Coordinates of C-alpha atoms in Angstrom, one line a residue:
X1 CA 18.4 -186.2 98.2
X2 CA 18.8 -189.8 98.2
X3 CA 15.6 -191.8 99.9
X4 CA 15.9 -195.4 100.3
X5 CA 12.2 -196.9 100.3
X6 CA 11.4 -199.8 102.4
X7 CA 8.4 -202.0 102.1
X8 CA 6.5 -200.3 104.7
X9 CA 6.9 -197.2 102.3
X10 CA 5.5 -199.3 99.7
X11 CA 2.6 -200.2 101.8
X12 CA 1.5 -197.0 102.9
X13 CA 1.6 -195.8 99.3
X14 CA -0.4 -198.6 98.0
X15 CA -3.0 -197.3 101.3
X16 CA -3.2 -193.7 99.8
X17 CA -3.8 -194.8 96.1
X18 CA -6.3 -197.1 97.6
X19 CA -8.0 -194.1 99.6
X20 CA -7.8 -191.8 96.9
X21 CA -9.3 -194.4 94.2
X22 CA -12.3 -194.7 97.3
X23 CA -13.0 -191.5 97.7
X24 CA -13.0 -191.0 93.5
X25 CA -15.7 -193.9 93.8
X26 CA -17.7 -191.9 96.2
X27 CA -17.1 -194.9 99.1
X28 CA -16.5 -194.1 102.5
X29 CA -13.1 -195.1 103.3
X30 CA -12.8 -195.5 107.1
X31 CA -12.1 -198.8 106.1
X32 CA -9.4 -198.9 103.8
X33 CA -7.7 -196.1 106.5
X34 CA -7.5 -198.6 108.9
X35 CA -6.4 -201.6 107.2
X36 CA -3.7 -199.4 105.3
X37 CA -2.9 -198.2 109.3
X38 CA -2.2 -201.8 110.2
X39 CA -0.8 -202.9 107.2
X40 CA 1.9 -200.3 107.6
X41 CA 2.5 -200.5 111.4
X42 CA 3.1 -204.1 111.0
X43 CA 4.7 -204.4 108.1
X44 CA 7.3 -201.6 109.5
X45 CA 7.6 -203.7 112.8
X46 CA 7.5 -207.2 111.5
X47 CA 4.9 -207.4 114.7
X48 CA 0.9 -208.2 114.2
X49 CA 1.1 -206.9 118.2
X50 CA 2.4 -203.7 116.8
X51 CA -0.1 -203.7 113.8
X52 CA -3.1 -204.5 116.0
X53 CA -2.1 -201.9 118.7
X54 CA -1.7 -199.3 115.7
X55 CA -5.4 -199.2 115.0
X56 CA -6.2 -197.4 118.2
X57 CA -3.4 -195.5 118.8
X58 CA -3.9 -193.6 115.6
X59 CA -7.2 -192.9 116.5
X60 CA -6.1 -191.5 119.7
X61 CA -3.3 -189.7 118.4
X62 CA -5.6 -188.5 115.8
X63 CA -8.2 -187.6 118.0
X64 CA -6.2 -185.6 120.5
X65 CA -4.7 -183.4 118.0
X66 CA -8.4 -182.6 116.6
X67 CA -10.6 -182.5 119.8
X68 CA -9.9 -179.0 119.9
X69 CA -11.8 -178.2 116.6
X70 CA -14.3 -180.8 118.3
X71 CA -14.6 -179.1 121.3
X72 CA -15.2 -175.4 119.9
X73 CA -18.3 -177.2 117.1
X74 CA -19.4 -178.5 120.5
X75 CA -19.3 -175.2 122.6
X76 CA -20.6 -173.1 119.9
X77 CA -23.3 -175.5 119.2
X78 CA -24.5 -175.6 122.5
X79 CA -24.7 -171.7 122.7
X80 CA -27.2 -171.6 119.3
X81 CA -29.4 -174.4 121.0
X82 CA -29.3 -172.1 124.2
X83 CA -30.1 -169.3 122.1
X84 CA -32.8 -171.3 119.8
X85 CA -34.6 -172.2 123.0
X86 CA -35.6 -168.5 123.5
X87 CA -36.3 -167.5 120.4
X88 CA -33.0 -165.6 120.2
X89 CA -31.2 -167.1 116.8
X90 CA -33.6 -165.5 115.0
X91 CA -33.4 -162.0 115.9
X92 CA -30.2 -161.7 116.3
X93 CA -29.3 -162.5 112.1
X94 CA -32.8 -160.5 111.4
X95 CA -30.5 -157.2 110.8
X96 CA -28.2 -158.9 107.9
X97 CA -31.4 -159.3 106.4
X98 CA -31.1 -156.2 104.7
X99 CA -27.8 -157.2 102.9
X100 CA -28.0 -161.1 102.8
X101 CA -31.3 -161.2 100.9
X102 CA -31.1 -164.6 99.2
X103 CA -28.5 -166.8 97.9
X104 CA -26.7 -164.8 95.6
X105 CA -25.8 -162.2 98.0
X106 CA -25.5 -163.9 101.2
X107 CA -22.8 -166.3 99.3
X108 CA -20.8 -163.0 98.5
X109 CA -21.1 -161.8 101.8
X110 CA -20.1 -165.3 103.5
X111 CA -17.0 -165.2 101.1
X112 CA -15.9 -161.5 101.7
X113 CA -16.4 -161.6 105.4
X114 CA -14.5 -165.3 105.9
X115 CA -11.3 -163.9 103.5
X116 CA -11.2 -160.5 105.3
X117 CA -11.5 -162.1 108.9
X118 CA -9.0 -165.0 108.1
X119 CA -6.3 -163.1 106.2
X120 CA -5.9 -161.1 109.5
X121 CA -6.0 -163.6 111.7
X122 CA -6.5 -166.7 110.3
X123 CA -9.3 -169.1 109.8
X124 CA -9.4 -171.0 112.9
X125 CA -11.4 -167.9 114.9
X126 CA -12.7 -167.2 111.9
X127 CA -14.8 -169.9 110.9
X128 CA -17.1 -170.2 114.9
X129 CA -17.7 -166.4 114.1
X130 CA -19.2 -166.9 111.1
X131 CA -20.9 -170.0 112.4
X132 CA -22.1 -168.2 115.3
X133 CA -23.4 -165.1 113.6
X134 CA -23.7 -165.2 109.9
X135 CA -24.4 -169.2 108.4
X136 CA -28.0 -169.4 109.7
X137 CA -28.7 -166.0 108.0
X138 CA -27.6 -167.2 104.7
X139 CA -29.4 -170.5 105.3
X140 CA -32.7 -168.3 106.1
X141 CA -31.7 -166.2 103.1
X142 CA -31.8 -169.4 100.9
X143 CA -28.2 -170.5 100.4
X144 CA -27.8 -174.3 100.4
X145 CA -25.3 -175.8 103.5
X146 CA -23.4 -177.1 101.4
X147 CA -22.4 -173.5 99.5
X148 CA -22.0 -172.1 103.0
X149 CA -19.2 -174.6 103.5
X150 CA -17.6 -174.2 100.1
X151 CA -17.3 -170.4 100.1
X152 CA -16.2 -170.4 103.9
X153 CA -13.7 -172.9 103.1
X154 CA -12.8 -171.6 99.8
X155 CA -12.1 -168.2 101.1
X156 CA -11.2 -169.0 104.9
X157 CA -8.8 -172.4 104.7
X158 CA -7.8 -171.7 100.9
X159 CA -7.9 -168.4 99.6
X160 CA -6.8 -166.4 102.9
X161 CA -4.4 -169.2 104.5
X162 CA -2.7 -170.0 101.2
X163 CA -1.2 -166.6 100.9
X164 CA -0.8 -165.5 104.5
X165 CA 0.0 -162.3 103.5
X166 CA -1.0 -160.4 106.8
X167 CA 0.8 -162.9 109.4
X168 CA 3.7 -164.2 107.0
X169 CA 4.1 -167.8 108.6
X170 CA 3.7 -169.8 105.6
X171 CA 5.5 -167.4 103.0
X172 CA 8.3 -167.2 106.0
X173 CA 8.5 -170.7 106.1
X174 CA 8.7 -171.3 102.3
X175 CA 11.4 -168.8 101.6
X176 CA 13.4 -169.5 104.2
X177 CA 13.8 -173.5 102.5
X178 CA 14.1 -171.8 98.9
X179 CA 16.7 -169.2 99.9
X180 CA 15.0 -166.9 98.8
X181 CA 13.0 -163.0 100.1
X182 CA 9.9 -163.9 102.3
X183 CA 8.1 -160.1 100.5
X184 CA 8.8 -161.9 97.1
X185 CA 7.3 -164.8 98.2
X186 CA 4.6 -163.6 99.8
X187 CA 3.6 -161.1 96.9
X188 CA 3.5 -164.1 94.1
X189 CA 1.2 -166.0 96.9
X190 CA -1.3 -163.6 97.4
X191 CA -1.8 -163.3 93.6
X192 CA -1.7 -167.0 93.0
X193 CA -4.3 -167.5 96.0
X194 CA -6.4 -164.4 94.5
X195 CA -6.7 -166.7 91.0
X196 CA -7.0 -169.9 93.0
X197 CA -10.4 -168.4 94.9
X198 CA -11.4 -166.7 92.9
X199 CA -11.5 -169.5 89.9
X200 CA -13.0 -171.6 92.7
X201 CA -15.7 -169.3 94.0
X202 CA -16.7 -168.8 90.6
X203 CA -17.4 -173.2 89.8
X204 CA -18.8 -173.2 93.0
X205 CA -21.4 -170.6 92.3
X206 CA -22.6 -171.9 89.3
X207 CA -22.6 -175.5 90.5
X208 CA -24.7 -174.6 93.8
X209 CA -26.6 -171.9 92.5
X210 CA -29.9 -173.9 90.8
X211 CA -29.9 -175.4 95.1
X212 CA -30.7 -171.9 96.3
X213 CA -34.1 -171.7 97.4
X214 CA -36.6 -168.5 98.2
X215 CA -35.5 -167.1 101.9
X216 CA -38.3 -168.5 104.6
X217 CA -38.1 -169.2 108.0
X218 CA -38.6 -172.7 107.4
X219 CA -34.8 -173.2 106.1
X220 CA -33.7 -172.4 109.4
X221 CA -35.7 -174.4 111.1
X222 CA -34.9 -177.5 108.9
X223 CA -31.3 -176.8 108.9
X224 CA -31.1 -176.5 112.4
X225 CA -32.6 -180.2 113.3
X226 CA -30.8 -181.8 111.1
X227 CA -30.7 -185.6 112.0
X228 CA -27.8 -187.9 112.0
X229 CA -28.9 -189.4 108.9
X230 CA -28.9 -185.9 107.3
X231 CA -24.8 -186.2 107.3
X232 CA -25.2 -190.0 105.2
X233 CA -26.4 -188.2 102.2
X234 CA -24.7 -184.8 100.2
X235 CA -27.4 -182.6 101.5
X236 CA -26.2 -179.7 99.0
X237 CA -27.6 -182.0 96.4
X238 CA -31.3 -182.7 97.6
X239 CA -33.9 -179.8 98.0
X240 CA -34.7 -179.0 101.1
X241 CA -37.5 -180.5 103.3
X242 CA -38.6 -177.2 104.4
X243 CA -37.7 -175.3 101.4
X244 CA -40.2 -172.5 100.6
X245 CA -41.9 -173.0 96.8
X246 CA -40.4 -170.7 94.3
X247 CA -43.4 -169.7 93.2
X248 CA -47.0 -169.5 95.4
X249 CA -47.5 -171.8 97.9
X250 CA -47.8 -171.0 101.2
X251 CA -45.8 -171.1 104.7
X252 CA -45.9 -172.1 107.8
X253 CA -46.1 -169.4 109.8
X254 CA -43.8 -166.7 112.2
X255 CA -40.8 -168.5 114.1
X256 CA -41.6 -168.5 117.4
X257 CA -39.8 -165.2 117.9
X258 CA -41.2 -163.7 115.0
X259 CA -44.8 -165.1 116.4
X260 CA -44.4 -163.7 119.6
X261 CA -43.5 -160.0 118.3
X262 CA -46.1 -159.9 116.0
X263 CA -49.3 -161.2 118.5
X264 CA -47.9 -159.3 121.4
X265 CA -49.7 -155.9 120.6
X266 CA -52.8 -157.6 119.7
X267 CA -52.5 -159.2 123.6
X268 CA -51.9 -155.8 124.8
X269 CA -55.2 -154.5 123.1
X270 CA -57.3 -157.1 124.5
X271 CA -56.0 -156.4 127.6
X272 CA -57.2 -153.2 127.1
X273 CA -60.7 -154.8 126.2
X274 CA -62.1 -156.8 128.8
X275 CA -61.2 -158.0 132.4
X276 CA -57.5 -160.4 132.3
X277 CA -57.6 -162.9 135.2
X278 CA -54.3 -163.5 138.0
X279 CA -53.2 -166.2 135.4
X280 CA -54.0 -164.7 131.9
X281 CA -52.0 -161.6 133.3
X282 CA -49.0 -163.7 134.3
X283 CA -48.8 -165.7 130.7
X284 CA -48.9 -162.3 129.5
X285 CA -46.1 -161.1 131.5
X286 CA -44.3 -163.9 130.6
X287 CA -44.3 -163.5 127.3
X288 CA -43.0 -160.0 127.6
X289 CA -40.5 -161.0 129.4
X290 CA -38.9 -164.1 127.1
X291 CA -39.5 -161.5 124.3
X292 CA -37.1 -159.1 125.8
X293 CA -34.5 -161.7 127.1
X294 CA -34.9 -162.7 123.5
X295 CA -34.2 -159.2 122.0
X296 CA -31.2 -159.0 124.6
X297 CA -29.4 -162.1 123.7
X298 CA -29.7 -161.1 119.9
X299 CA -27.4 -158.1 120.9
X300 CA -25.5 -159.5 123.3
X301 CA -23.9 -162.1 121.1
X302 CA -22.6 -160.4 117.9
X303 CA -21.8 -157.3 120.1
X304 CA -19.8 -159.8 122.2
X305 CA -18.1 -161.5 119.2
X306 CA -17.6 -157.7 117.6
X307 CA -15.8 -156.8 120.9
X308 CA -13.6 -159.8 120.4
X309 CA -12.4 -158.9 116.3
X310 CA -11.7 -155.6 118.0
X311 CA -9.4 -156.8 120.6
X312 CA -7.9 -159.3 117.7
X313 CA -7.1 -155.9 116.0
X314 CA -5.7 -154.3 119.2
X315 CA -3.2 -157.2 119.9
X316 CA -2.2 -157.3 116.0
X317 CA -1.4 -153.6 115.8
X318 CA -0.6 -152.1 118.9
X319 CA 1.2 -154.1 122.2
X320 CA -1.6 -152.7 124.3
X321 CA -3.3 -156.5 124.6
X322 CA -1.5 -159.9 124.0
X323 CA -1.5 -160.9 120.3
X324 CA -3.4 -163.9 119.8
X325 CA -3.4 -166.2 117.3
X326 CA -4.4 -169.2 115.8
X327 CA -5.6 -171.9 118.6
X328 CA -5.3 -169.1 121.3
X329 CA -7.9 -167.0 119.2
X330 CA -10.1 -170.1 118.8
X331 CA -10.1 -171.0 122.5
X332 CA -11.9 -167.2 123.2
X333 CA -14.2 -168.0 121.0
X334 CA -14.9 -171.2 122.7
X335 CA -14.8 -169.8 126.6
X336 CA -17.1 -166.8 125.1
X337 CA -19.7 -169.4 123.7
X338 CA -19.7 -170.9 127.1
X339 CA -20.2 -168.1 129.0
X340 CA -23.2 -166.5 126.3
X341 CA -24.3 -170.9 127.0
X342 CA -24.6 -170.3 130.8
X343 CA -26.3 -167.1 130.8
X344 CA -28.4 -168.0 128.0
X345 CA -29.2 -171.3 130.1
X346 CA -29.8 -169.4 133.0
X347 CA -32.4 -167.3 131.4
X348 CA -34.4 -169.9 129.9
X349 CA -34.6 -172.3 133.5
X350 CA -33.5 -170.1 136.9
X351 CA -34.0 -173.2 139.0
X352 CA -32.7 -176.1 136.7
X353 CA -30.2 -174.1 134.3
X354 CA -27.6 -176.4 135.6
X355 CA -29.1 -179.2 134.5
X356 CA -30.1 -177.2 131.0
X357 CA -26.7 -176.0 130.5
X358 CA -25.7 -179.7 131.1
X359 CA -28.0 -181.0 128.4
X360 CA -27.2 -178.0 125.6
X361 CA -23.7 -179.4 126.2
X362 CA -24.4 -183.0 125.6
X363 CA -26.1 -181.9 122.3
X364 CA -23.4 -180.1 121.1
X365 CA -20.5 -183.2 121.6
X366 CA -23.1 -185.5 120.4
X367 CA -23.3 -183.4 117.4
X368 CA -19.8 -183.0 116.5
X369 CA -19.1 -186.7 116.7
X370 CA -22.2 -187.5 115.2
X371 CA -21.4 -185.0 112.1
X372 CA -17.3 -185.4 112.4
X373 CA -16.3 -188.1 114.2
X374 CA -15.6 -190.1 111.1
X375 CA -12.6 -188.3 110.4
X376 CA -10.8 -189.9 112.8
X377 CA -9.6 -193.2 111.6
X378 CA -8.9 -191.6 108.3
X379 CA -6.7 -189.3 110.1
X380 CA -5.0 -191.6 112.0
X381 CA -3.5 -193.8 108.8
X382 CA -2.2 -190.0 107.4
X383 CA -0.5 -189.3 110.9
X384 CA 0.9 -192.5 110.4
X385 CA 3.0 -191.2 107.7
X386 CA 4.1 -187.4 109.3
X387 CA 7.1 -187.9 111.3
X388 CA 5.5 -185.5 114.5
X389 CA 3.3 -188.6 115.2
X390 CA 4.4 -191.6 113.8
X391 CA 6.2 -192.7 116.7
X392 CA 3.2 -192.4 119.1
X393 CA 1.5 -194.8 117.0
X394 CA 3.8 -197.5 116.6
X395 CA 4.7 -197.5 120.2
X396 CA 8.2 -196.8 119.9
X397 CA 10.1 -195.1 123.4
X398 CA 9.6 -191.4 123.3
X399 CA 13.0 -190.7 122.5
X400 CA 12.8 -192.3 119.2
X401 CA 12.4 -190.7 116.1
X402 CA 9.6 -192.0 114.0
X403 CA 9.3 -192.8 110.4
X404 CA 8.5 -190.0 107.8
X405 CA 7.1 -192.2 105.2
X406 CA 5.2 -189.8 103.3
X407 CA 7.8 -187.6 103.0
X408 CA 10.2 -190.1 101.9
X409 CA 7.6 -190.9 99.4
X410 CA 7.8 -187.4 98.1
X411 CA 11.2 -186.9 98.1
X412 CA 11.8 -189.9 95.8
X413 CA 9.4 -188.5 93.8
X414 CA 10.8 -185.3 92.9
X415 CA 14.5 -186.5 91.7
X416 CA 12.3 -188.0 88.8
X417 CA 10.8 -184.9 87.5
X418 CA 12.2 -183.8 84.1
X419 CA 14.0 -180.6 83.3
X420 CA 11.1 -178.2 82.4
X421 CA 9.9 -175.5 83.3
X422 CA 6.0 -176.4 83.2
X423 CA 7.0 -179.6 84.3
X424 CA 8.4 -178.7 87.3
X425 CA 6.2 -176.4 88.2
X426 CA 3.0 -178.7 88.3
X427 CA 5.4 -181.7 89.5
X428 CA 6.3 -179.1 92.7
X429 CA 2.2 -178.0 93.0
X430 CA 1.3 -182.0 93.0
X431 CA 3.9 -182.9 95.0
X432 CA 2.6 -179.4 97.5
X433 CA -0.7 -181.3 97.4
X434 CA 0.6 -184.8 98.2
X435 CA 2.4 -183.3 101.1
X436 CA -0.7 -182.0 102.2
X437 CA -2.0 -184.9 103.2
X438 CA -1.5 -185.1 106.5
X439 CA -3.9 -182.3 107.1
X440 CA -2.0 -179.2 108.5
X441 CA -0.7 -177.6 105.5
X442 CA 2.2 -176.0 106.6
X443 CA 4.2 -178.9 107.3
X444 CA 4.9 -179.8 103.7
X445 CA 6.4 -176.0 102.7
X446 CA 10.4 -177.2 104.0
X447 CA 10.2 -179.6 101.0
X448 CA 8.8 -177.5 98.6
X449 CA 11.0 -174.5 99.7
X450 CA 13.7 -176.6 99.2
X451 CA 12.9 -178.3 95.9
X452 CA 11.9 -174.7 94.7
X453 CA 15.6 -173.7 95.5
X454 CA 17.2 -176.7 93.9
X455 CA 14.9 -176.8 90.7
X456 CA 14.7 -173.6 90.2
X457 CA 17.9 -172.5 88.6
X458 CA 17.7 -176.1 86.5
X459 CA 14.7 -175.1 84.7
X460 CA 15.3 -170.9 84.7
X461 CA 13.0 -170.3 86.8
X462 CA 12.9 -167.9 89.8
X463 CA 12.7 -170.1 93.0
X464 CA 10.9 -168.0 95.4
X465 CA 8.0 -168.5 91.8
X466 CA 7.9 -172.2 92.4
X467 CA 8.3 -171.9 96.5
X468 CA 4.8 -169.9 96.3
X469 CA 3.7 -172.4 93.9
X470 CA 4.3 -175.3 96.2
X471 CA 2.7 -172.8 99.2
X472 CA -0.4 -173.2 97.2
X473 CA -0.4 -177.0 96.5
X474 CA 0.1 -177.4 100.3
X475 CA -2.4 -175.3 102.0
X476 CA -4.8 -175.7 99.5
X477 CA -4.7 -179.1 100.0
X478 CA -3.8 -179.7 103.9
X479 CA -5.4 -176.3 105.3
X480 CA -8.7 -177.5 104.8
X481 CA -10.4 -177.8 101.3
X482 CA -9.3 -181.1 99.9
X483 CA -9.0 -183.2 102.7
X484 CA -11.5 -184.0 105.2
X485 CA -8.7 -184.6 108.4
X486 CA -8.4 -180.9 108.8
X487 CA -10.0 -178.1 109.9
X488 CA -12.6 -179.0 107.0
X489 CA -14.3 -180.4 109.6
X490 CA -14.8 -177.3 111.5
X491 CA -16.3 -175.7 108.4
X492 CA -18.3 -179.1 107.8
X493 CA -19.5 -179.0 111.3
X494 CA -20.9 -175.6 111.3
X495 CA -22.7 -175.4 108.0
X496 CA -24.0 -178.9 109.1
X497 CA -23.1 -180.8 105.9
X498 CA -21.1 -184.1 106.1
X499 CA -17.3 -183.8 106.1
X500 CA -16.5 -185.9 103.0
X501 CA -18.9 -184.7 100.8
X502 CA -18.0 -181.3 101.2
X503 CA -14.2 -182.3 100.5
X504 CA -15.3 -184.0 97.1
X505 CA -17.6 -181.1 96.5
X506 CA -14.4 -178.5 96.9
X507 CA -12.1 -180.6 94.7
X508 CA -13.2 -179.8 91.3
X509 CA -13.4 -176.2 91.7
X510 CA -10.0 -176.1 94.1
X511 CA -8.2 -178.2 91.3
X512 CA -9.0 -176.0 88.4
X513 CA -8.3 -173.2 90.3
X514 CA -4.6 -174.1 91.1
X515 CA -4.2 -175.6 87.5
X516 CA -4.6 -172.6 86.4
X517 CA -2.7 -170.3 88.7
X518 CA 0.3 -172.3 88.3
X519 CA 0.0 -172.0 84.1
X520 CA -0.1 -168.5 84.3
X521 CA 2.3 -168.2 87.1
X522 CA 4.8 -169.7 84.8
X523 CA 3.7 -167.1 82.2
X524 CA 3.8 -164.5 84.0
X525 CA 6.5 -164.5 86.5

């Protein structure tokens, strides 16, 4: 296919090698986003209005079509600071205790959980579960944020969504371009995903592993107050404030929770012991009382989050209950955070819960544009590029069609890719990652169906091979563990660890994982 570049093609190139040299310097690049954004509206338009205006209306596209993963950090966020306020948090991850005993292990169980969880259903619900239930006990348990956030997005937005192999969206989408049997497809995926992850999970392990620290209560508590400042620096690097000494040393005592369990039978015994006055009895009641709503809440919420995987599974295998999926999914987990907020809020302040639940709230958007709001810009110059929201940005009448610059980009690309059959298989996995870009992941696989079908034959290779190969460049790179503008953010905002510095921290691992799953794909298939 024939794509005649203009200059405003040119320009927006010149803004992504520009971005990607940045972020290889370590440089924040909110501000080359935005000049590229204006240099590319106005050069497109020949209008500095249009250029000017461009700025913010790619933020606000760009923030429209992410509030949603905003608004769930936010919900969810404001249910654990609910929850903290009681003492809850902390017994409710006591019982994975047992099984997520320091780093090691709770970084196996983060990663089998997120892939089994996001393979059904993807990793959009996936990812506030496991932030809900299961990231502060592998925090307590001693595993840095920053590996939380690398094996949930390894195995959640890469290994899982890459494949697809349960719902069949992304193989269906890639055979369909290549011609070719969506089973076929899909089978070569999962297996190529399989040695993505697992390649990735392994670097990643032995890069975070001399950051684990010895489980204590007091890398919970640290984790949870993280400052603003905490998302300036890559936290995975630096040793924790609160980090318990690896060897002697002392702590600082029972959580709250923990404190309250463990002095409320000595209370009872000097009850026993000596007169208790109208007010000593009442502090004591009191305590009973937040101890219990305590112990409650700690059941309530992963019972209430286990009810809702079950209902997942209903609606997926059986037509008893709607099958939900994707934002749908995500949105329960949002209304049942605010529900478990409100009664939580309620329990902590009868007479001024409204105000409480009001405040919890607060906190949590605060938090997720605190932690995630940079994102925005940056995603606003990609949009820029996708044909879905180009037009919105550069104000042209909702009728009109907008520019597909990074596409055309791509497809100019590939009709300079020589016949061979290595060649074309990394040329179609780099041009899969390119595509990716934009942040979804899934928009990309028409192209690289397509090529896989054209290309394929050329080089004697079985297409539906290099359409799975192209599935991997673009999920692995748009679903969310190369690029900070998608739901890498969710991840990031859960495991509290800034957005870019966990994208940079994923690449290394992603990259060798995908080099080498398209070699031996190419061997093998």
């Amino acid at each position: 296919m024939d794509v005649s570049l203009t200059a405003a093609h040119w320009v927006y190139l010149g803004g992504i090698v520009v971005i990607l040299g940045t972020m290889l310097m370590r440089k924040n690049i909110v501000v080359p986003a935005v000049i590229g954004t204006f240099l590319t509206a106005f050069v497109f338009s020949d209008s500095l209005v249009t250029g000017l205006a461009s700025i913010f209306n790619a933020s606000l596209v760009a923030a429209r079509e992410l509030f949603n993963i905003f608004l769930i950090i936010s919900l969810v966020t404001a249910m654990l600071g609910a929850l903290r306020q009681m003492g809850a948090d902390r017994l409710m991850v006591a019982p994975f205790r047992r099984v997520m005993r320091g780093g090691t292990s709770s970084f196996i169980v983060l990663a089998v959980v997120t892939y089994t969880i996001s393979l059904f259903f993807w990793p959009t619900p996936a990812v506030p579960l496991i932030g809900a239930v299961l990231i502060p006990v592998a925090i307590r348990a001693g595993l840095p944020p920053m590996a939380v956030g690398m094996a949930i997005a390894i195995c959640g937005q890469g290994m899982a969504l890459s494949s697809d192999y349960i719902i069949k969206v992304a193989p269906g989408l890639s055979a369909k371009s290549a011609g070719v049997d969506p089973d076929v497809v899909a089978d070569r995926a999962l297996v190529m995903s399989l040695i993505v992850g697992l390649t990735a999970l392994v670097i990643a392990y032995l890069t975070q592993r001399r950051h684990m620290r010895r489980p204590a209560p007091e890398l919970l508590t640290d984790w949870e107050s993280r400052a603003e400042s905490d998302f300036a620096k890559p936290v995975g690097d630096a040793p924790d404030a609160g980090a318990a000494p690896t060897g002697g040393g002392t702590t600082t005592g029972p959580a709250p929770a923990e404190a309250a369990t463990t002095t409320a039978p000595q209370t009872s015994t000097a009850v026993l012991a000596e007169p208790v006055t109208a007010s000593a009895r009442q502090v004591i009641d009191d305590t009973f009382k937040s101890i219990r709503a305590a112990k409650t809440f700690a059941v309530l919420v992963p019972t209430a989050y286990l009810a809702f995987i079950v209902y997942l599974m209903v609606g997926k295998f059986t037509d008893l209950v709607p099958d939900l999926k994707g934002g749908d999914a995500a949105a329960m987990v949002g209304g049942i955070a605010a529900l478990i907020l409100f009664a939580a809020a309620a329990t902590n302040d009868k007479k001024g819960f409204l105000e409480t639940t009001s405040e919890h709230l607060i906190d949590g958007l605060v938090f997720a544009f605190k932690a995630m709001g940079i994102v925005i810009p940056i995603a606003g110059f990609f949009f820029i590029g996708n044909g879905d929201f180009s037009a919105a940005i550069l104000g042209l009448p909702a009728d009109a069609t907008g520019p597909t610059l990074l596409f055309d980009l791509v497809n100019a690309a590939q009709s300079h890719l020589p016949q061979n059959a290595f060649v074309t298989s990394f040329g179609i996995l780099a041009i899969g990652m390119i595509a990716g870009l934009e942040g979804s992941g899934f928009t990309g696989l028409p192209l690289t169906g397509s090529l896989a079908g054209a290309l394929g034959p050329a080089v004697g290779m079985d297409p539906a091979t290099l359409a799975a190969i192209g599935q991997m460049g673009n999920i692995w790179s748009g679903g969310g563990t190369l690029v900070a503008w998608s739901s890498l953010i969710a991840v990031a905002g859960f495991a509290r660890v800034p957005v870019l510095e966990l994208a940079r921290k994923c690449f290394v691992p992603v990259v060798s994982g995908l080099v080498l799953s398209t070699a031996l794909s190419v061997l093998i298939f």
